[in-house]
PDB file of C-alpha atoms in Angstrom:
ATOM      1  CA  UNK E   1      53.390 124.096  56.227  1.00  0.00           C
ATOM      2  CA  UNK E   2      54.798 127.180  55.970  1.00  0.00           C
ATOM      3  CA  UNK E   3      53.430 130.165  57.802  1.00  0.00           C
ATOM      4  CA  UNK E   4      54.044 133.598  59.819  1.00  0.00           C
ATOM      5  CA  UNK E   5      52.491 134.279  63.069  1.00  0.00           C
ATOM      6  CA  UNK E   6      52.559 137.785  64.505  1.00  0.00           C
ATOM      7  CA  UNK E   7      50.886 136.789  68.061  1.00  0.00           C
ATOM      8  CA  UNK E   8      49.911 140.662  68.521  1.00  0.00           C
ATOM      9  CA  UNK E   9      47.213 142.582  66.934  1.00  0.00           C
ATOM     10  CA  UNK E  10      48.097 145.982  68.153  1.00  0.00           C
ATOM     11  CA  UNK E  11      50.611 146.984  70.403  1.00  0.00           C
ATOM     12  CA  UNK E  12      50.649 150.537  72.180  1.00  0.00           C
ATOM     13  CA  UNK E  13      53.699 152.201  73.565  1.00  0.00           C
ATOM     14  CA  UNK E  14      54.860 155.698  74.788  1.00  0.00           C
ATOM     15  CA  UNK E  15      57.463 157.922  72.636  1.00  0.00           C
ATOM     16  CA  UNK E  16      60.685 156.612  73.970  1.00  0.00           C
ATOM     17  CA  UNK E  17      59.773 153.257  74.979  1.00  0.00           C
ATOM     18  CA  UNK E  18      61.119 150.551  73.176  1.00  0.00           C
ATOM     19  CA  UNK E  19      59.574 148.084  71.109  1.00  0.00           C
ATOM     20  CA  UNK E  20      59.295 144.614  70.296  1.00  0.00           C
ATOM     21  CA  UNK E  21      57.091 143.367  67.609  1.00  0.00           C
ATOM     22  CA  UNK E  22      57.357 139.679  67.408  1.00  0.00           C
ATOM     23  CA  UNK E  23      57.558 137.415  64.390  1.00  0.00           C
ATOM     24  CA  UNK E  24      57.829 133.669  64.657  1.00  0.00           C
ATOM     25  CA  UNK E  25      57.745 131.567  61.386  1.00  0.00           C
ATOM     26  CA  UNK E  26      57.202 127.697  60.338  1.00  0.00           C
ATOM     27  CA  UNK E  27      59.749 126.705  57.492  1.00  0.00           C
ATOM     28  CA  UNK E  28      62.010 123.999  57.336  1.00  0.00           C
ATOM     29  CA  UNK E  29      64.492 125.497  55.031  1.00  0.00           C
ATOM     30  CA  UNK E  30      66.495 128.073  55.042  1.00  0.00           C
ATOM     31  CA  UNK E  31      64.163 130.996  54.878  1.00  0.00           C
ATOM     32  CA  UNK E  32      64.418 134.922  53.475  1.00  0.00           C
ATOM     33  CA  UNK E  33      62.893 136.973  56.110  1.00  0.00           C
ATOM     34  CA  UNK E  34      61.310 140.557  55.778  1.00  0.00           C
ATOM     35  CA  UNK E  35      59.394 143.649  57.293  1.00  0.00           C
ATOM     36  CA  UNK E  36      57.623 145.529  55.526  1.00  0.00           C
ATOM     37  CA  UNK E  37      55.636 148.580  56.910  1.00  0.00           C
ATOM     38  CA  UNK E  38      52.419 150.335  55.460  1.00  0.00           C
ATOM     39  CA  UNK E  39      52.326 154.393  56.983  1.00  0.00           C
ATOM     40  CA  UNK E  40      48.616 155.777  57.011  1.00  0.00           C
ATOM     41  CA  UNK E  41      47.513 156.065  53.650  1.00  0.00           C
ATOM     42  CA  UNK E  42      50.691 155.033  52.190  1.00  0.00           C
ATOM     43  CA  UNK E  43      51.695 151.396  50.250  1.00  0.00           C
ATOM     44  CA  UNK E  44      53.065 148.828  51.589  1.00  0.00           C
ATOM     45  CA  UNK E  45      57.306 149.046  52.030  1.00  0.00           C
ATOM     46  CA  UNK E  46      60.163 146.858  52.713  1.00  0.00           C
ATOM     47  CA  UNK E  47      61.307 147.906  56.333  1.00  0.00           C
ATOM     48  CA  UNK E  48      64.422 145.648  56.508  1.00  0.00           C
ATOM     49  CA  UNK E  49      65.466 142.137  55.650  1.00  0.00           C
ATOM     50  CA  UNK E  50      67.226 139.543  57.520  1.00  0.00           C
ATOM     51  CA  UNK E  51      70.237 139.194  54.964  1.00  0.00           C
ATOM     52  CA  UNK E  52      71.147 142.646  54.833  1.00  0.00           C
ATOM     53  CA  UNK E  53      71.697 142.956  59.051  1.00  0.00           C
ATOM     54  CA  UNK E  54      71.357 146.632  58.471  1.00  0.00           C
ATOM     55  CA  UNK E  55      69.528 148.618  60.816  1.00  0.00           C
ATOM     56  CA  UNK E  56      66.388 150.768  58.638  1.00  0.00           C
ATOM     57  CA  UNK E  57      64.901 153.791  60.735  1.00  0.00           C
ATOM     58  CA  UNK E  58      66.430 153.105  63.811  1.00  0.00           C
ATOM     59  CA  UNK E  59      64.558 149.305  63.707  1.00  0.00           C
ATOM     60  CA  UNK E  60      66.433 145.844  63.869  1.00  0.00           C
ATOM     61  CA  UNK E  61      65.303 142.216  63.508  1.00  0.00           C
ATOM     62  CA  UNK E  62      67.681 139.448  63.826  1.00  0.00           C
ATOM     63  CA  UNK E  63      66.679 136.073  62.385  1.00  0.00           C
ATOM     64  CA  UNK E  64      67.068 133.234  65.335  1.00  0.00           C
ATOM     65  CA  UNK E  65      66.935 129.888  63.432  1.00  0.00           C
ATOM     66  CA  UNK E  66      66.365 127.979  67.008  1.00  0.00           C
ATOM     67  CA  UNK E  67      63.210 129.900  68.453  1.00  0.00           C
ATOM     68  CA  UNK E  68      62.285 130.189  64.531  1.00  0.00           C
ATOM     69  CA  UNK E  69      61.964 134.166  65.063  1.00  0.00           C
ATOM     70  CA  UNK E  70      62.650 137.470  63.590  1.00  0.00           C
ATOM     71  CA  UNK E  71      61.520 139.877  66.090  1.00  0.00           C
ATOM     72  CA  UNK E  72      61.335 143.666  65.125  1.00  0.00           C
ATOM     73  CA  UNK E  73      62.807 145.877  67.349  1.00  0.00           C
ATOM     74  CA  UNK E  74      63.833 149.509  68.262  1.00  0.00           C
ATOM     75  CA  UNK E  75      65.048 151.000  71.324  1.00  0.00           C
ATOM     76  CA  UNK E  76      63.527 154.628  71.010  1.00  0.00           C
ATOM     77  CA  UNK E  77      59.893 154.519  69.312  1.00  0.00           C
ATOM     78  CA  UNK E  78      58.969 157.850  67.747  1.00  0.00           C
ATOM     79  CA  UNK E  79      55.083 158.851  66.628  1.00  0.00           C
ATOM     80  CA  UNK E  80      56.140 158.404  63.232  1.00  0.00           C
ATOM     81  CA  UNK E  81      56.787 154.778  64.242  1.00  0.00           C
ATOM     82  CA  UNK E  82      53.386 154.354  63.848  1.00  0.00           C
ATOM     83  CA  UNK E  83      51.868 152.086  61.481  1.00  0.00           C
ATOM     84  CA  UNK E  84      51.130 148.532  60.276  1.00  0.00           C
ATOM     85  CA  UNK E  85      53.943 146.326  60.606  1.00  0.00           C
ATOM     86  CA  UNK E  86      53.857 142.684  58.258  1.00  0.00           C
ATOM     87  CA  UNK E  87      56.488 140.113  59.026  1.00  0.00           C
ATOM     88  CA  UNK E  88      57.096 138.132  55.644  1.00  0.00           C
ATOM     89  CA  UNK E  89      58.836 134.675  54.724  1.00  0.00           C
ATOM     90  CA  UNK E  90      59.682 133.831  51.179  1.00  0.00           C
ATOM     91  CA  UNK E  91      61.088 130.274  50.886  1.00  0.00           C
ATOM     92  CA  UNK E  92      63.405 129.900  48.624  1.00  0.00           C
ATOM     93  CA  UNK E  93      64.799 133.023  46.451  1.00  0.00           C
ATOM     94  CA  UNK E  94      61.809 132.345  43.787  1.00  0.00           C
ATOM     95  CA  UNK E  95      59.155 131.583  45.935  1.00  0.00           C
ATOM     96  CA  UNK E  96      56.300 134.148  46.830  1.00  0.00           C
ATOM     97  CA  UNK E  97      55.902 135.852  50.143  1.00  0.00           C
ATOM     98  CA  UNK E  98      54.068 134.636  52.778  1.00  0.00           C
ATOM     99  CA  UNK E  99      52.765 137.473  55.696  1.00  0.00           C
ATOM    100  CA  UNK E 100      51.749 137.060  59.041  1.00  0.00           C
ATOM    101  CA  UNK E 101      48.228 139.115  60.093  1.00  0.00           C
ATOM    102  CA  UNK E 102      50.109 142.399  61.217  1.00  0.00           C
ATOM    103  CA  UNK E 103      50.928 144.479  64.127  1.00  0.00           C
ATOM    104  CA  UNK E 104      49.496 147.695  64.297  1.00  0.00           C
ATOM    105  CA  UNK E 105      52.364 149.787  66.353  1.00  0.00           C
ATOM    106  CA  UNK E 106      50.465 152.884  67.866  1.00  0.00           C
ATOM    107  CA  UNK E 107      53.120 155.365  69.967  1.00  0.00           C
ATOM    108  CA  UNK E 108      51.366 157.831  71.588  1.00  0.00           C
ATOM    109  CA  UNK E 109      53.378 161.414  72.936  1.00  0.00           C
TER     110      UNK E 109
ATOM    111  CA  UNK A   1      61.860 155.515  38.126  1.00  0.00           C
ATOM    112  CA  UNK A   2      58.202 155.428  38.658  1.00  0.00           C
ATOM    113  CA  UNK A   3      56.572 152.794  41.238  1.00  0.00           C
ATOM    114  CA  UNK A   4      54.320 150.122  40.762  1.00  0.00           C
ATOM    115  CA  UNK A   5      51.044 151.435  39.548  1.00  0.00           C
ATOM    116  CA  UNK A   6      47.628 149.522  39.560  1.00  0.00           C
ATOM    117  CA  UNK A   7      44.661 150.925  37.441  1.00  0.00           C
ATOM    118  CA  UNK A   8      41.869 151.516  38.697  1.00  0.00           C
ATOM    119  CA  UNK A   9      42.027 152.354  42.337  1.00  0.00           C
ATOM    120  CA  UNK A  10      38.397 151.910  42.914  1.00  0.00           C
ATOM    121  CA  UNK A  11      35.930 149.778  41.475  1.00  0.00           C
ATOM    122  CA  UNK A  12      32.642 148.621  42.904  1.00  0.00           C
ATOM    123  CA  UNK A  13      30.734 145.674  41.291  1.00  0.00           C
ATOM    124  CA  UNK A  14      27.801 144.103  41.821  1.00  0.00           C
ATOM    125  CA  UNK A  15      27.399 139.706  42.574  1.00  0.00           C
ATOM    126  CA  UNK A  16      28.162 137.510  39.819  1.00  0.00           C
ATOM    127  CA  UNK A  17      29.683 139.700  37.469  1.00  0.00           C
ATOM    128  CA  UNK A  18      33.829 139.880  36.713  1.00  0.00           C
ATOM    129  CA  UNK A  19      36.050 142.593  36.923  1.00  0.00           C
ATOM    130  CA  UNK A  20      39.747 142.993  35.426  1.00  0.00           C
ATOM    131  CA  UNK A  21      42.546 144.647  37.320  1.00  0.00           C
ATOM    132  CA  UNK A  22      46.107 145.849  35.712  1.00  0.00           C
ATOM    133  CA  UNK A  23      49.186 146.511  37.316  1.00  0.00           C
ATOM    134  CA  UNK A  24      52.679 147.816  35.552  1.00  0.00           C
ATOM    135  CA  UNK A  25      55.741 146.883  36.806  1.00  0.00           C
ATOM    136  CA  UNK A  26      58.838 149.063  37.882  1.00  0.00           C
ATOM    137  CA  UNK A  27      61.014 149.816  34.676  1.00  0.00           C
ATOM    138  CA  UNK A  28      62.997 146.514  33.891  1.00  0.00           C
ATOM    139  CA  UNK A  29      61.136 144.570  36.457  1.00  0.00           C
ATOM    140  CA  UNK A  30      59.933 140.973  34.743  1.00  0.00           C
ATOM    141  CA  UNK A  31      58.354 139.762  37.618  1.00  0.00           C
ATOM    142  CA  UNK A  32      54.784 140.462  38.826  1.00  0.00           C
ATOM    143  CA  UNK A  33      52.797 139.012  41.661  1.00  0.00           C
ATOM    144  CA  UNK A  34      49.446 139.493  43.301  1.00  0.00           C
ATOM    145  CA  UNK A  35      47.759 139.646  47.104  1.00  0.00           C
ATOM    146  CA  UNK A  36      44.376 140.054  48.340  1.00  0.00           C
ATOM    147  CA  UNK A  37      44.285 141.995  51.714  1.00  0.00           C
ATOM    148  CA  UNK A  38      41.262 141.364  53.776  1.00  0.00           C
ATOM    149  CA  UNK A  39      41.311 142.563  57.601  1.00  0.00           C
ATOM    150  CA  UNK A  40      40.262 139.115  58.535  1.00  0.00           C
ATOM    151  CA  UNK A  41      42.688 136.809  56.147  1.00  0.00           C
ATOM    152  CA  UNK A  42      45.735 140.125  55.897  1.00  0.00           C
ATOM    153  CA  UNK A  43      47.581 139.551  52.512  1.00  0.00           C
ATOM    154  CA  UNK A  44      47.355 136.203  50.850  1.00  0.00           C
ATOM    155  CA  UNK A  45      49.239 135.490  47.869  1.00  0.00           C
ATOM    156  CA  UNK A  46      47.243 135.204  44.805  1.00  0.00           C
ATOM    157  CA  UNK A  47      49.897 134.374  42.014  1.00  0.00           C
ATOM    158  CA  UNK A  48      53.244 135.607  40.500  1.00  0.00           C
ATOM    159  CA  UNK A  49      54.141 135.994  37.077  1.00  0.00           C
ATOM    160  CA  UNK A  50      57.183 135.893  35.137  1.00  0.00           C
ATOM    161  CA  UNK A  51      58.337 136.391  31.701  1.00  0.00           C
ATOM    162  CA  UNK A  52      54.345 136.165  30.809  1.00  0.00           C
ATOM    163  CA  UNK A  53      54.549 132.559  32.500  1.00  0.00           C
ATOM    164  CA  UNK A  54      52.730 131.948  36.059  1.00  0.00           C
ATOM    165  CA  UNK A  55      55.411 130.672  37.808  1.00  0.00           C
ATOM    166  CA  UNK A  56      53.922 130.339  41.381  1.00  0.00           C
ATOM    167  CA  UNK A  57      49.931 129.962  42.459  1.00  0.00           C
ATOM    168  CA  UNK A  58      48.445 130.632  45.911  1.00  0.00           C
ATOM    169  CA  UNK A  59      45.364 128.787  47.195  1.00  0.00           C
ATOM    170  CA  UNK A  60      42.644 131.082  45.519  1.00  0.00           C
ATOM    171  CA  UNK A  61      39.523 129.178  43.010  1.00  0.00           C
ATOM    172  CA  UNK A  62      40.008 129.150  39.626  1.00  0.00           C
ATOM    173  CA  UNK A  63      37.759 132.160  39.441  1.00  0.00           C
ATOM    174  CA  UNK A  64      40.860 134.101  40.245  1.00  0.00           C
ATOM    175  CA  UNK A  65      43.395 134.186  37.027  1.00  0.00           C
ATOM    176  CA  UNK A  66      45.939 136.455  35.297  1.00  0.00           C
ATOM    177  CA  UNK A  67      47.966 137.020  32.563  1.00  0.00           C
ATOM    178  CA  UNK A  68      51.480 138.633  31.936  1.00  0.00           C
ATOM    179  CA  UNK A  69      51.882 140.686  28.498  1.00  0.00           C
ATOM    180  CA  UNK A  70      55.357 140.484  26.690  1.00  0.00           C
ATOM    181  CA  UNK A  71      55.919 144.202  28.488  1.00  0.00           C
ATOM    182  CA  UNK A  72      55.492 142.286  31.947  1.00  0.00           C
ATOM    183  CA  UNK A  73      52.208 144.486  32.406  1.00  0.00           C
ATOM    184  CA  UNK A  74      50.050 142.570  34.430  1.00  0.00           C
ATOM    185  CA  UNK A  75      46.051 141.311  34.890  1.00  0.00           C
ATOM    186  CA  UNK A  76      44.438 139.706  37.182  1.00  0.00           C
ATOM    187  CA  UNK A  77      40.863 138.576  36.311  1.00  0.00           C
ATOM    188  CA  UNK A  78      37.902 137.525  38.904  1.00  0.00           C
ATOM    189  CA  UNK A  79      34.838 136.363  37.711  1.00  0.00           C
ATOM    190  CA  UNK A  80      31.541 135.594  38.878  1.00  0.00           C
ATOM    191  CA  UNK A  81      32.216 137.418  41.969  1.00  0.00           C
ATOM    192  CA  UNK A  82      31.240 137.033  45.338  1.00  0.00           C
ATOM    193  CA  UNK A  83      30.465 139.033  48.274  1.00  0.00           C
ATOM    194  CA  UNK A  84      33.804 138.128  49.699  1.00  0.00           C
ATOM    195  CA  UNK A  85      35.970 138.704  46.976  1.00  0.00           C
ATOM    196  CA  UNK A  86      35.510 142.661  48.381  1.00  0.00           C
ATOM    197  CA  UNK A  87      39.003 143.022  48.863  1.00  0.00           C
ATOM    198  CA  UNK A  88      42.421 145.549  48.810  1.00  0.00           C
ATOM    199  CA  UNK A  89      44.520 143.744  45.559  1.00  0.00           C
ATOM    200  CA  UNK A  90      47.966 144.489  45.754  1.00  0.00           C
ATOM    201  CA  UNK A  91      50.240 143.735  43.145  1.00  0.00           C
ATOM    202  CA  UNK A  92      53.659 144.204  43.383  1.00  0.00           C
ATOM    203  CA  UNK A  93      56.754 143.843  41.043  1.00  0.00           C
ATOM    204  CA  UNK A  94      60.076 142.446  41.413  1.00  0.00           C
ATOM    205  CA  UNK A  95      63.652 141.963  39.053  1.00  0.00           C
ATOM    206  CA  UNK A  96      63.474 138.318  40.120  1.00  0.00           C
ATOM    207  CA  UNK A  97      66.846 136.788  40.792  1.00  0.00           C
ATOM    208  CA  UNK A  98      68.419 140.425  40.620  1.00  0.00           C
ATOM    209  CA  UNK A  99      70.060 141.946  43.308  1.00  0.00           C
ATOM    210  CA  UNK A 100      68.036 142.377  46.181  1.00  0.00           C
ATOM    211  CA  UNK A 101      64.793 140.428  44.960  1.00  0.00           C
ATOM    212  CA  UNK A 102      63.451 142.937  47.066  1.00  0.00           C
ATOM    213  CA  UNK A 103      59.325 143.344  45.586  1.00  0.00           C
ATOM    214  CA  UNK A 104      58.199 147.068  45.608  1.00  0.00           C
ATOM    215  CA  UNK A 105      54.024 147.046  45.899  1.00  0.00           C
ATOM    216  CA  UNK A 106      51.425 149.455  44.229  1.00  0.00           C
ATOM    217  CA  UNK A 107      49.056 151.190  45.825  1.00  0.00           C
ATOM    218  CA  UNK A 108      46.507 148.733  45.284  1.00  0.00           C
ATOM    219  CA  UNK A 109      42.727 148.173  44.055  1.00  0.00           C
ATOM    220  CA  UNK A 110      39.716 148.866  46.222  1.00  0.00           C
ATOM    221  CA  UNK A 111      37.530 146.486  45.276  1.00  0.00           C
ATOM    222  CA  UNK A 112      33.753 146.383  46.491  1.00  0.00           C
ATOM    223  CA  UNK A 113      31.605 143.676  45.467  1.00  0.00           C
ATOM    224  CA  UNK A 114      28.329 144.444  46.229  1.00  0.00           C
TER     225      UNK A 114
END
């Protein structure tokens, strides 16, 4: 079956410190990977994906086919880092995206 | 071009009645798919439309159903509602197969059931 798991609910680091929010996925294809970010009281936005290999806000995730993971990461987190943080497979180019649960990222000054 | 937008952005209902939700699409965007997001379940995939077909289908009851108009405006329908079905329904729109496929979301529907 095909699924996301985000193994941390919240995670809580100091401005500066880096981060790691993890992603692991179940997909025996080849699979489209994504972040997308929701801000306080804003909608829900594409962070980064795995195909582009661009780096979005300072953040990088690079897809590892063997551990099955696309971990989020960012050497520098800022207070504006802060938010909810959805790790997202699509399988397939048509097929519909599948999140995990969410990290909530909290960086405190 | 404008976003996503979902009408309305509130609505409270009571048990066993229905309630209709639209969404519009980003400007030239055919595709259309919906998510609940509960904080115990996060966002499920409802369904996605396409060219006013339903082209993929998520594990929701058949209370749950939509319906694409030929200017890929979007509904999604719930009847006989439940407690449970109080919910944050996202929709969001895509130019499937375009460049990208990236899918840009609306701000949602606060739905309270109660």
């Amino acid at each position: 079956a095909q699924r996301v798991t985000q193994p941390e609910k919240l995670l809580s680091v100091f401005k500066g410190a880096p981060v790691e929010l993890k992603c692991n996925y179940s997909y025996s294809g080849s699979p489209e990977l994504f972040w997308y970010v929701q801000y306080s009281r804003q909608r829900l936005q594409l962070l980064l994906r795995h195909i582009s290999r661009e780096s979005i806000k300072g953040f990088t995730a690079d897809l590892n086919k063997g551990e099955t993971s696309f971990h989020l990461k960012k050497p520098f987190a800022q207070e504006e880092d802060s938010a909810m943080y959805y790790c997202a497979l699509r399988a397939g180019s048509q097929g519909n995206l599948i999140f995990g649960k969410g990290t909530k990222l909290s960086v405190k000054p | 071009k404008a976003g996503v937008t979902q009408t309305p952005r509130y609505l409270i209902k009571t048990r066993g009645q229905q309630v209709t939700l639209s969404c519009s699409p980003i400007s030239g965007h055919r595709s259309v798919s919906w998510y609940q997001q509960t904080p115990g379940q996060g966002l499920q995939f409802l369904f996605e439309y396409f060219s006013e077909t339903q082209r993929n289908k998520g594990n929701f009851p058949g209370r749950f159903s939509g319906r694409q108009f030929s200017n890929s405006r979007s509904e999604m329908n719930v009847s006989t509602l439940e407690l449970g079905d109080s919910a944050l329904y996202l929709c969001a729109s895509r130019d499937r197969g375009g460049k990208g496929n990236e899918q840009f979301f609306g701000p949602g529907t606060r739905l309270t059931v109660l």
